[in-house]
Amino acid sequence: MSRGSDLLHAQPVEVGPAMMALIAELFPIGRSITGDGLRQTLSILRRSIPLAIHEVPSGTPVLDWTVPPEWNVRDAHVANSCGERVIDIRESTLHLVGYSEPVRARLSLAELRPHLHTLPDHPDWIPYRTSYYSAGWGFCLRHRDYLALPDDEYEVVIDSSLTDGYLSYGELYLAGEETDEVLLTAHACHPSLANDNLSGIAVLASLARALQSAPRRLSYRILFIPGTIGAITWLARNRDRVARIRHGLVLAGVGDRGAKSYKKSRRGDTAIDRAVCHVLRTGGAAHRILDFSPYGYDERQFCSPGFDLPVGRFSRSEHGTYPEYHTSADDMSFVSATSLADSYATLVAVLSMLEGDAAFVNQCPYGEPQLGRRGLYGGTGEERMARLWVLNQSDGQHSLLDIAERSGLAFAAIREAATALAEAGLLAPVA
Ligand code: ZN
């Protein structure tokens, strides 16, 4: 009955700064959906969690897709006729459009312009762009710098390679007493963006560390994967295993200062949907609960109709709704240790709930048992109400989560009541 509670011992106040430090370390790395930046990110994570790193060859058919060529970049810049670098990937990984093909050319400003991307509404921010599945190249820069480019002959250098290589992803499986699995994923393919992807990586890595040393009823499968193609690749390679997934969460954008949000699974009424909604509703803080839609992060793949897995998405501000999204303004100052710790604590509460959920049978169901005689009528009003609710509803058909929802009491109070009642012999677990 105390299962899951060990997770709670990891103090979110301590994990906040540790997560910020991990984000700061990963921030400068030029990640993409394949390549050495992704690999380097996974090997940094492997210092503290025993990730298996899988390498899937380019060209491998995965569901309706194909693993793309591996992309790596050694240098990318635009230099003016004096040889000065006016755009330089060494200043920000965002300057180069992801998956740009190799280029060495001398171009006039007019010829260069179609390859330049800016944000006129935010002239000091660099946009983040990719060109994964169509050949091309480009640079992203501050609109202010773009306007200042004089007519000149520019030298464009993109020393990149698109070759037969591998798609890398990290997987950690933690066996529990039961083979039922909880799937937890974060995408790991964005370059220097703090909230969109690094915050999810940091919170998931902290959860993985806590889960490793906690007693586990459920088994856990934790994935650090490139967005879309990584989820599709994992699903293609694990089709026969997905039936074990009982609950799942995609973590994305969990470090900004906005309110927490939860996007329900396609089914909308699974245990993970109910657990996250319960934690958010009883948590007392502002939050948003969103119905499923076939857009967003990797929940799109896990909730495609052929799989239809019980996987929701936990975020703070939703992608695309804040101006900093996919720009250089999603930097270290856009995320906070407090928000990361709050996201972490919320997820720990959700996982503790999944771990601790169970159904019982009242062993004294004819009339109320005399609680006073057993020392169980004291405590706060909430504690008494929780015991009465658990006794009344424990007919073997209602789980503790059902009782928490029906009573409106916090799951932790319901579980504590069940523990006390079971110790007094008034409840027996359903086998
Ligand atoms: Zn993104």
Short mmCIF file of C-alpha atoms and ligand atoms in Angstrom, two decimals:
data_model
loop_
_atom_site.label_atom_id
_atom_site.label_comp_id
_atom_site.label_asym_id
_atom_site.label_seq_id
_atom_site.Cartn_x
_atom_site.Cartn_y
_atom_site.Cartn_z
CA MET A 1 0.00 0.00 0.00
CA SER A 2 2.89 2.36 0.48
CA ARG A 3 3.94 1.61 -3.08
CA GLY A 4 4.74 4.70 -5.03
CA SER A 5 5.17 6.86 -2.00
CA ASP A 6 8.94 6.41 -2.13
CA LEU A 7 8.87 8.39 -5.32
CA LEU A 8 7.61 11.34 -3.34
CA HIS A 9 10.77 11.43 -1.26
CA ALA A 10 12.71 12.99 -4.12
CA GLN A 11 12.45 16.65 -3.24
CA PRO A 12 11.40 18.85 -6.16
CA VAL A 13 13.20 21.83 -4.62
CA GLU A 14 16.46 19.95 -5.12
CA VAL A 15 15.67 18.59 -8.57
CA GLY A 16 14.84 22.06 -9.99
CA PRO A 17 18.42 23.39 -10.06
CA ALA A 18 19.74 20.00 -11.21
CA MET A 19 17.35 20.04 -14.16
CA MET A 20 18.41 23.62 -15.01
CA ALA A 21 22.04 22.49 -14.98
CA LEU A 22 21.29 19.60 -17.36
CA ILE A 23 19.40 21.93 -19.72
CA ALA A 24 22.34 24.37 -19.67
CA GLU A 25 24.74 21.55 -20.54
CA LEU A 26 22.58 20.24 -23.41
CA PHE A 27 21.61 23.69 -24.74
CA PRO A 28 24.61 24.39 -27.04
CA ILE A 29 24.48 20.98 -28.76
CA GLY A 30 23.30 20.97 -32.39
CA ARG A 31 20.67 18.25 -32.27
CA SER A 32 18.49 16.97 -35.07
CA ILE A 33 16.39 13.88 -35.78
CA THR A 34 19.62 11.99 -36.52
CA GLY A 35 23.32 12.63 -36.11
CA ASP A 36 26.06 13.20 -33.59
CA GLY A 37 24.27 15.95 -31.64
CA LEU A 38 21.46 13.55 -30.79
CA ARG A 39 23.98 10.82 -29.98
CA GLN A 40 25.97 13.16 -27.73
CA THR A 41 22.76 14.15 -25.92
CA LEU A 42 21.90 10.51 -25.27
CA SER A 43 25.38 9.75 -24.00
CA ILE A 44 25.19 12.68 -21.56
CA LEU A 45 21.89 11.25 -20.26
CA ARG A 46 23.52 7.84 -19.95
CA ARG A 47 25.88 9.21 -17.30
CA SER A 48 23.02 9.12 -14.79
CA ILE A 49 20.53 6.61 -16.22
CA PRO A 50 21.41 3.27 -17.87
CA LEU A 51 19.90 4.07 -21.26
CA ALA A 52 20.15 1.58 -24.06
CA ILE A 53 21.06 3.52 -27.20
CA HIS A 54 19.52 2.02 -30.33
CA GLU A 55 20.87 2.79 -33.80
CA VAL A 56 18.46 2.13 -36.69
CA PRO A 57 20.00 2.22 -40.20
CA SER A 58 18.97 4.88 -42.72
CA GLY A 59 16.60 3.42 -45.28
CA THR A 60 14.87 1.10 -42.80
CA PRO A 61 11.14 1.02 -43.56
CA VAL A 62 9.19 2.04 -40.44
CA LEU A 63 5.39 1.86 -40.71
CA ASP A 64 4.56 4.17 -43.64
CA TRP A 65 7.89 6.02 -43.35
CA THR A 66 11.59 5.41 -44.00
CA VAL A 67 14.46 6.21 -41.64
CA PRO A 68 16.12 9.24 -43.30
CA PRO A 69 19.80 9.71 -44.08
CA GLU A 70 21.92 10.76 -41.12
CA TRP A 71 22.68 14.48 -41.05
CA ASN A 72 25.85 15.97 -39.58
CA VAL A 73 27.31 19.46 -39.77
CA ARG A 74 30.90 20.52 -39.28
CA ASP A 75 30.51 24.19 -40.22
CA ALA A 76 27.92 26.53 -41.67
CA HIS A 77 28.30 30.23 -42.30
CA VAL A 78 27.73 33.10 -44.69
CA ALA A 79 30.69 35.44 -45.15
CA ASN A 80 30.79 38.84 -46.87
CA SER A 81 33.34 39.82 -49.52
CA CYS A 82 35.79 40.86 -46.76
CA GLY A 83 35.64 37.30 -45.38
CA GLU A 84 33.73 38.32 -42.25
CA ARG A 85 31.15 35.78 -41.12
CA VAL A 86 27.80 37.59 -41.06
CA ILE A 87 25.85 34.41 -40.18
CA ASP A 88 27.68 31.74 -38.21
CA ILE A 89 26.44 28.47 -36.74
CA ARG A 90 29.10 28.84 -34.03
CA GLU A 91 27.03 31.71 -32.61
CA SER A 92 23.75 29.72 -32.53
CA THR A 93 22.76 26.28 -33.76
CA LEU A 94 19.48 27.85 -34.90
CA HIS A 95 21.22 29.78 -37.69
CA LEU A 96 21.24 26.75 -40.00
CA VAL A 97 17.99 25.23 -41.29
CA GLY A 98 17.93 21.64 -40.00
CA TYR A 99 18.84 19.05 -42.65
CA SER A 100 20.37 21.65 -44.98
CA GLU A 101 22.24 19.92 -47.81
CA PRO A 102 25.93 20.70 -48.35
CA VAL A 103 26.57 23.98 -50.20
CA ARG A 104 29.64 25.93 -51.28
CA ALA A 105 28.69 28.92 -53.41
CA ARG A 106 29.19 32.61 -54.06
CA LEU A 107 25.88 34.42 -54.27
CA SER A 108 24.61 37.97 -54.62
CA LEU A 109 22.30 39.24 -51.89
CA ALA A 110 19.34 38.79 -54.24
CA GLU A 111 20.29 35.14 -54.81
CA LEU A 112 20.87 34.56 -51.10
CA ARG A 113 17.61 36.14 -49.89
CA PRO A 114 15.24 33.25 -50.75
CA HIS A 115 17.35 31.06 -48.43
CA LEU A 116 17.10 33.42 -45.45
CA HIS A 117 14.38 33.13 -42.77
CA THR A 118 13.57 35.84 -40.24
CA LEU A 119 10.80 36.97 -37.87
CA PRO A 120 9.85 40.54 -38.83
CA ASP A 121 7.56 40.80 -35.78
CA HIS A 122 10.42 39.85 -33.44
CA PRO A 123 13.46 41.40 -35.13
CA ASP A 124 15.90 40.29 -32.38
CA TRP A 125 14.94 36.61 -32.40
CA ILE A 126 16.31 33.86 -34.64
CA PRO A 127 13.65 31.46 -35.92
CA TYR A 128 14.05 27.66 -35.79
CA ARG A 129 13.38 25.93 -39.11
CA THR A 130 13.92 22.45 -40.51
CA SER A 131 13.73 20.84 -43.92
CA TYR A 132 13.76 17.17 -42.93
CA TYR A 133 11.84 15.57 -45.73
CA SER A 134 12.52 17.89 -48.65
CA ALA A 135 15.95 18.74 -50.05
CA GLY A 136 17.11 22.31 -49.66
CA TRP A 137 19.18 24.62 -47.52
CA GLY A 138 18.77 27.85 -45.62
CA PHE A 139 19.86 30.12 -42.82
CA CYS A 140 17.83 31.73 -40.03
CA LEU A 141 18.79 35.10 -38.65
CA ARG A 142 17.58 38.12 -36.73
CA HIS A 143 15.42 40.34 -38.90
CA ARG A 144 17.47 43.31 -37.70
CA ASP A 145 20.67 41.71 -39.05
CA TYR A 146 18.92 40.73 -42.27
CA LEU A 147 17.92 44.35 -42.94
CA ALA A 148 21.51 45.45 -42.36
CA LEU A 149 22.98 43.14 -45.02
CA PRO A 150 24.46 45.32 -47.79
CA ASP A 151 24.55 44.38 -51.47
CA ASP A 152 27.65 42.25 -51.76
CA GLU A 153 28.90 38.93 -52.97
CA TYR A 154 28.47 36.39 -50.19
CA GLU A 155 30.25 33.11 -49.67
CA VAL A 156 27.90 30.38 -48.44
CA VAL A 157 29.47 27.38 -46.73
CA ILE A 158 27.42 24.48 -45.43
CA ASP A 159 29.83 21.71 -44.60
CA SER A 160 27.18 19.12 -43.88
CA SER A 161 26.67 15.51 -44.83
CA LEU A 162 23.54 13.52 -45.57
CA THR A 163 24.70 9.93 -45.69
CA ASP A 164 23.64 6.38 -44.95
CA GLY A 165 23.95 6.30 -41.19
CA TYR A 166 21.59 5.75 -38.30
CA LEU A 167 18.68 7.16 -36.36
CA SER A 168 19.56 7.04 -32.66
CA TYR A 169 17.19 6.83 -29.72
CA GLY A 170 17.51 6.09 -26.03
CA GLU A 171 15.39 3.57 -24.15
CA LEU A 172 15.28 2.59 -20.50
CA TYR A 173 13.15 -0.31 -19.32
CA LEU A 174 12.57 -0.65 -15.60
CA ALA A 175 10.84 -3.89 -14.67
CA GLY A 176 8.24 -3.83 -11.92
CA GLU A 177 6.32 -6.59 -10.11
CA GLU A 178 3.81 -6.54 -12.97
CA THR A 179 4.43 -6.57 -16.71
CA ASP A 180 1.90 -3.77 -17.28
CA GLU A 181 3.90 -0.81 -18.55
CA VAL A 182 3.91 2.94 -18.17
CA LEU A 183 5.36 4.60 -21.29
CA LEU A 184 7.07 7.97 -20.72
CA THR A 185 8.58 9.82 -23.67
CA ALA A 186 10.28 13.09 -24.57
CA HIS A 187 11.47 14.24 -27.98
CA ALA A 188 15.19 14.92 -28.19
CA CYS A 189 15.68 16.32 -31.68
CA HIS A 190 15.62 20.11 -31.26
CA PRO A 191 18.84 22.12 -31.18
CA SER A 192 19.32 25.09 -28.81
CA LEU A 193 15.78 25.50 -27.49
CA ALA A 194 15.27 25.27 -23.73
CA ASN A 195 11.56 24.67 -23.24
CA ASP A 196 10.70 22.84 -26.43
CA ASN A 197 12.43 19.56 -25.86
CA LEU A 198 15.20 20.21 -23.31
CA SER A 199 12.72 20.75 -20.45
CA GLY A 200 10.99 17.46 -21.28
CA ILE A 201 14.34 15.67 -21.46
CA ALA A 202 15.40 17.07 -18.07
CA VAL A 203 12.15 16.22 -16.27
CA LEU A 204 12.04 12.75 -17.82
CA ALA A 205 15.67 12.10 -16.85
CA SER A 206 14.89 13.10 -13.24
CA LEU A 207 11.82 10.85 -13.18
CA ALA A 208 13.90 8.00 -14.58
CA ARG A 209 16.44 8.45 -11.80
CA ALA A 210 13.74 8.46 -9.11
CA LEU A 211 11.96 5.45 -10.62
CA GLN A 212 15.18 3.46 -10.79
CA SER A 213 15.56 3.40 -7.04
CA ALA A 214 11.85 3.23 -6.13
CA PRO A 215 9.91 0.03 -5.48
CA ARG A 216 7.76 -0.50 -8.56
CA ARG A 217 4.49 -2.34 -9.01
CA LEU A 218 4.30 -1.29 -12.67
CA SER A 219 7.05 -1.56 -15.26
CA TYR A 220 8.33 1.57 -16.98
CA ARG A 221 9.54 2.21 -20.51
CA ILE A 222 11.24 5.56 -20.93
CA LEU A 223 12.10 6.88 -24.38
CA PHE A 224 14.23 9.81 -25.55
CA ILE A 225 13.41 9.90 -29.25
CA PRO A 226 13.53 12.25 -32.21
CA GLY A 227 10.05 13.72 -32.76
CA THR A 228 7.67 11.95 -35.16
CA ILE A 229 10.18 9.69 -36.95
CA GLY A 230 11.54 8.42 -33.59
CA ALA A 231 8.09 7.54 -32.29
CA ILE A 232 7.22 5.90 -35.61
CA THR A 233 10.50 3.97 -35.58
CA TRP A 234 9.97 2.78 -32.00
CA LEU A 235 6.38 1.73 -32.72
CA ALA A 236 7.47 -0.14 -35.87
CA ARG A 237 10.09 -2.08 -33.90
CA ASN A 238 7.83 -2.78 -30.92
CA ARG A 239 4.47 -3.61 -32.44
CA ASP A 240 4.21 -6.82 -30.49
CA ARG A 241 4.96 -5.06 -27.18
CA VAL A 242 2.56 -2.14 -27.25
CA ALA A 243 -0.28 -4.21 -25.78
CA ARG A 244 1.54 -4.07 -22.44
CA ILE A 245 1.29 -0.28 -22.30
CA ARG A 246 -1.42 0.52 -19.76
CA HIS A 247 -0.61 4.20 -19.28
CA GLY A 248 1.53 6.68 -21.16
CA LEU A 249 2.60 10.30 -21.14
CA VAL A 250 4.43 12.45 -23.67
CA LEU A 251 6.33 15.23 -21.88
CA ALA A 252 6.86 18.41 -23.89
CA GLY A 253 7.33 22.04 -22.91
CA VAL A 254 7.35 21.53 -19.15
CA GLY A 255 9.73 24.29 -18.03
CA ASP A 256 8.07 27.61 -18.94
CA ARG A 257 6.24 29.79 -16.44
CA GLY A 258 2.75 29.15 -17.86
CA ALA A 259 0.04 27.04 -16.21
CA LYS A 260 0.19 23.26 -16.49
CA SER A 261 -1.85 21.61 -19.21
CA TYR A 262 -2.91 18.08 -20.05
CA LYS A 263 -4.05 16.83 -23.42
CA LYS A 264 -6.17 13.72 -23.14
CA SER A 265 -5.53 10.51 -25.03
CA ARG A 266 -7.61 9.67 -28.10
CA ARG A 267 -9.85 7.52 -25.90
CA GLY A 268 -10.17 10.34 -23.40
CA ASP A 269 -11.34 8.30 -20.40
CA THR A 270 -8.41 5.99 -19.67
CA ALA A 271 -6.78 5.70 -16.24
CA ILE A 272 -3.95 8.06 -17.22
CA ASP A 273 -6.48 10.68 -18.34
CA ARG A 274 -8.37 10.33 -15.07
CA ALA A 275 -5.20 10.30 -12.95
CA VAL A 276 -3.68 13.45 -14.47
CA CYS A 277 -7.02 15.31 -14.39
CA HIS A 278 -7.49 14.34 -10.75
CA VAL A 279 -4.00 15.54 -9.76
CA LEU A 280 -4.48 18.84 -11.61
CA ARG A 281 -7.99 19.43 -10.26
CA THR A 282 -7.07 18.68 -6.65
CA GLY A 283 -3.73 20.53 -6.91
CA GLY A 284 -5.32 23.94 -6.50
CA ALA A 285 -3.27 25.66 -9.24
CA ALA A 286 -4.53 27.05 -12.55
CA HIS A 287 -4.41 24.44 -15.30
CA ARG A 288 -5.97 23.51 -18.63
CA ILE A 289 -7.36 20.17 -19.72
CA LEU A 290 -7.58 19.71 -23.47
CA ASP A 291 -9.39 17.14 -25.51
CA PHE A 292 -7.43 15.02 -27.94
CA SER A 293 -6.64 16.38 -31.39
CA PRO A 294 -4.50 14.73 -34.08
CA TYR A 295 -1.81 17.43 -33.91
CA GLY A 296 0.93 18.23 -31.42
CA TYR A 297 3.84 16.03 -30.34
CA ASP A 298 4.32 12.25 -30.40
CA GLU A 299 0.89 11.54 -28.90
CA ARG A 300 -0.14 11.80 -32.57
CA GLN A 301 1.72 8.56 -33.28
CA PHE A 302 0.87 6.68 -30.07
CA CYS A 303 -2.80 7.65 -30.50
CA SER A 304 -2.99 6.82 -34.22
CA PRO A 305 -6.04 4.58 -34.65
CA GLY A 306 -4.10 1.36 -35.27
CA PHE A 307 -2.36 1.69 -31.89
CA ASP A 308 -4.87 3.87 -29.98
CA LEU A 309 -2.73 3.70 -26.85
CA PRO A 310 -3.73 5.29 -23.53
CA VAL A 311 -1.15 8.07 -23.95
CA GLY A 312 -1.79 11.71 -23.08
CA ARG A 313 0.49 14.72 -23.16
CA PHE A 314 1.67 16.77 -20.20
CA SER A 315 2.88 20.31 -20.93
CA ARG A 316 2.78 23.80 -19.50
CA SER A 317 2.10 26.46 -22.21
CA GLU A 318 1.05 24.63 -25.35
CA HIS A 319 3.35 24.59 -28.36
CA GLY A 320 2.64 27.31 -30.88
CA THR A 321 0.64 29.44 -28.44
CA TYR A 322 3.57 31.51 -27.14
CA PRO A 323 5.64 33.82 -29.34
CA GLU A 324 8.95 32.39 -28.09
CA TYR A 325 8.00 28.94 -29.50
CA HIS A 326 10.55 27.73 -32.09
CA THR A 327 12.71 30.85 -31.75
CA SER A 328 15.95 31.82 -30.04
CA ALA A 329 13.82 33.42 -27.29
CA ASP A 330 13.10 29.90 -26.04
CA ASP A 331 16.41 30.14 -24.21
CA MET A 332 17.61 29.48 -20.65
CA SER A 333 15.74 32.51 -19.35
CA PHE A 334 12.44 31.15 -20.70
CA VAL A 335 12.51 28.14 -18.33
CA SER A 336 12.70 28.20 -14.54
CA ALA A 337 13.80 25.77 -11.85
CA THR A 338 10.48 26.39 -10.07
CA SER A 339 8.38 25.43 -13.11
CA LEU A 340 10.53 22.38 -13.81
CA ALA A 341 10.23 21.26 -10.18
CA ASP A 342 6.48 21.85 -10.24
CA SER A 343 6.10 19.77 -13.41
CA TYR A 344 8.25 17.07 -11.85
CA ALA A 345 6.21 17.04 -8.63
CA THR A 346 2.94 16.83 -10.58
CA LEU A 347 4.22 13.86 -12.57
CA VAL A 348 5.46 12.16 -9.40
CA ALA A 349 1.96 12.55 -7.96
CA VAL A 350 0.46 11.02 -11.12
CA LEU A 351 2.86 8.06 -11.10
CA SER A 352 2.35 7.54 -7.36
CA MET A 353 -1.34 7.38 -8.08
CA LEU A 354 -0.93 4.78 -10.83
CA GLU A 355 1.34 2.77 -8.52
CA GLY A 356 -0.98 3.01 -5.53
CA ASP A 357 -4.31 2.43 -7.23
CA ALA A 358 -6.02 -0.77 -6.12
CA ALA A 359 -9.45 -2.13 -5.29
CA PHE A 360 -10.53 -3.52 -1.91
CA VAL A 361 -13.44 -5.33 -0.33
CA ASN A 362 -14.97 -4.06 2.91
CA GLN A 363 -14.75 -6.95 5.40
CA CYS A 364 -17.50 -5.50 7.61
CA PRO A 365 -20.08 -4.25 5.08
CA TYR A 366 -23.27 -4.61 7.15
CA GLY A 367 -23.67 -1.23 8.81
CA GLU A 368 -20.68 0.97 9.44
CA PRO A 369 -17.94 -0.73 11.42
CA GLN A 370 -17.37 0.93 14.76
CA LEU A 371 -14.33 3.04 13.91
CA GLY A 372 -13.98 4.66 17.37
CA ARG A 373 -13.25 1.28 18.97
CA ARG A 374 -10.41 0.81 16.45
CA GLY A 375 -8.98 4.31 16.91
CA LEU A 376 -10.07 5.29 13.39
CA TYR A 377 -12.71 7.90 14.11
CA GLY A 378 -10.23 10.67 15.06
CA GLY A 379 -8.12 12.93 12.90
CA THR A 380 -9.26 15.73 10.64
CA GLY A 381 -12.67 15.90 9.03
CA GLU A 382 -11.08 14.99 5.70
CA GLU A 383 -9.38 11.92 7.17
CA ARG A 384 -12.70 10.71 8.64
CA MET A 385 -14.55 11.36 5.39
CA ALA A 386 -11.87 9.51 3.43
CA ARG A 387 -12.29 6.42 5.67
CA LEU A 388 -16.08 6.50 5.30
CA TRP A 389 -15.84 6.85 1.52
CA VAL A 390 -13.35 4.00 1.22
CA LEU A 391 -15.46 1.70 3.41
CA ASN A 392 -18.65 2.55 1.56
CA GLN A 393 -17.26 2.13 -1.95
CA SER A 394 -14.97 -0.84 -1.39
CA ASP A 395 -17.18 -3.56 -2.84
CA GLY A 396 -14.40 -4.86 -5.08
CA GLN A 397 -15.77 -2.93 -8.06
CA HIS A 398 -14.40 0.54 -7.28
CA SER A 399 -10.71 1.37 -7.27
CA LEU A 400 -9.18 4.00 -5.02
CA LEU A 401 -9.05 6.32 -8.06
CA ASP A 402 -12.80 5.79 -8.57
CA ILE A 403 -13.36 6.66 -4.92
CA ALA A 404 -11.12 9.75 -5.10
CA GLU A 405 -13.08 10.97 -8.12
CA ARG A 406 -16.49 10.28 -6.62
CA SER A 407 -15.65 11.78 -3.21
CA GLY A 408 -13.75 14.77 -4.58
CA LEU A 409 -11.03 14.03 -2.01
CA ALA A 410 -7.35 13.91 -2.95
CA PHE A 411 -6.07 10.49 -3.95
CA ALA A 412 -3.34 10.63 -1.28
CA ALA A 413 -6.01 11.00 1.45
CA ILE A 414 -8.01 8.09 0.02
CA ARG A 415 -4.96 5.87 -0.18
CA GLU A 416 -3.92 6.72 3.37
CA ALA A 417 -7.42 5.86 4.59
CA ALA A 418 -7.30 2.52 2.75
CA THR A 419 -3.92 1.72 4.31
CA ALA A 420 -5.23 2.40 7.82
CA LEU A 421 -8.42 0.41 7.23
CA ALA A 422 -6.52 -2.52 5.74
CA GLU A 423 -4.14 -2.56 8.73
CA ALA A 424 -7.19 -2.70 11.02
CA GLY A 425 -8.49 -5.70 9.07
CA LEU A 426 -11.49 -3.84 7.69
CA LEU A 427 -10.39 -4.06 4.05
CA ALA A 428 -8.99 -6.90 2.00
CA PRO A 429 -7.34 -6.35 -1.36
CA VAL A 430 -8.99 -7.69 -4.49
CA ALA A 431 -6.67 -10.34 -5.94
ZN ZN B 1 9.19 21.79 -31.54
#
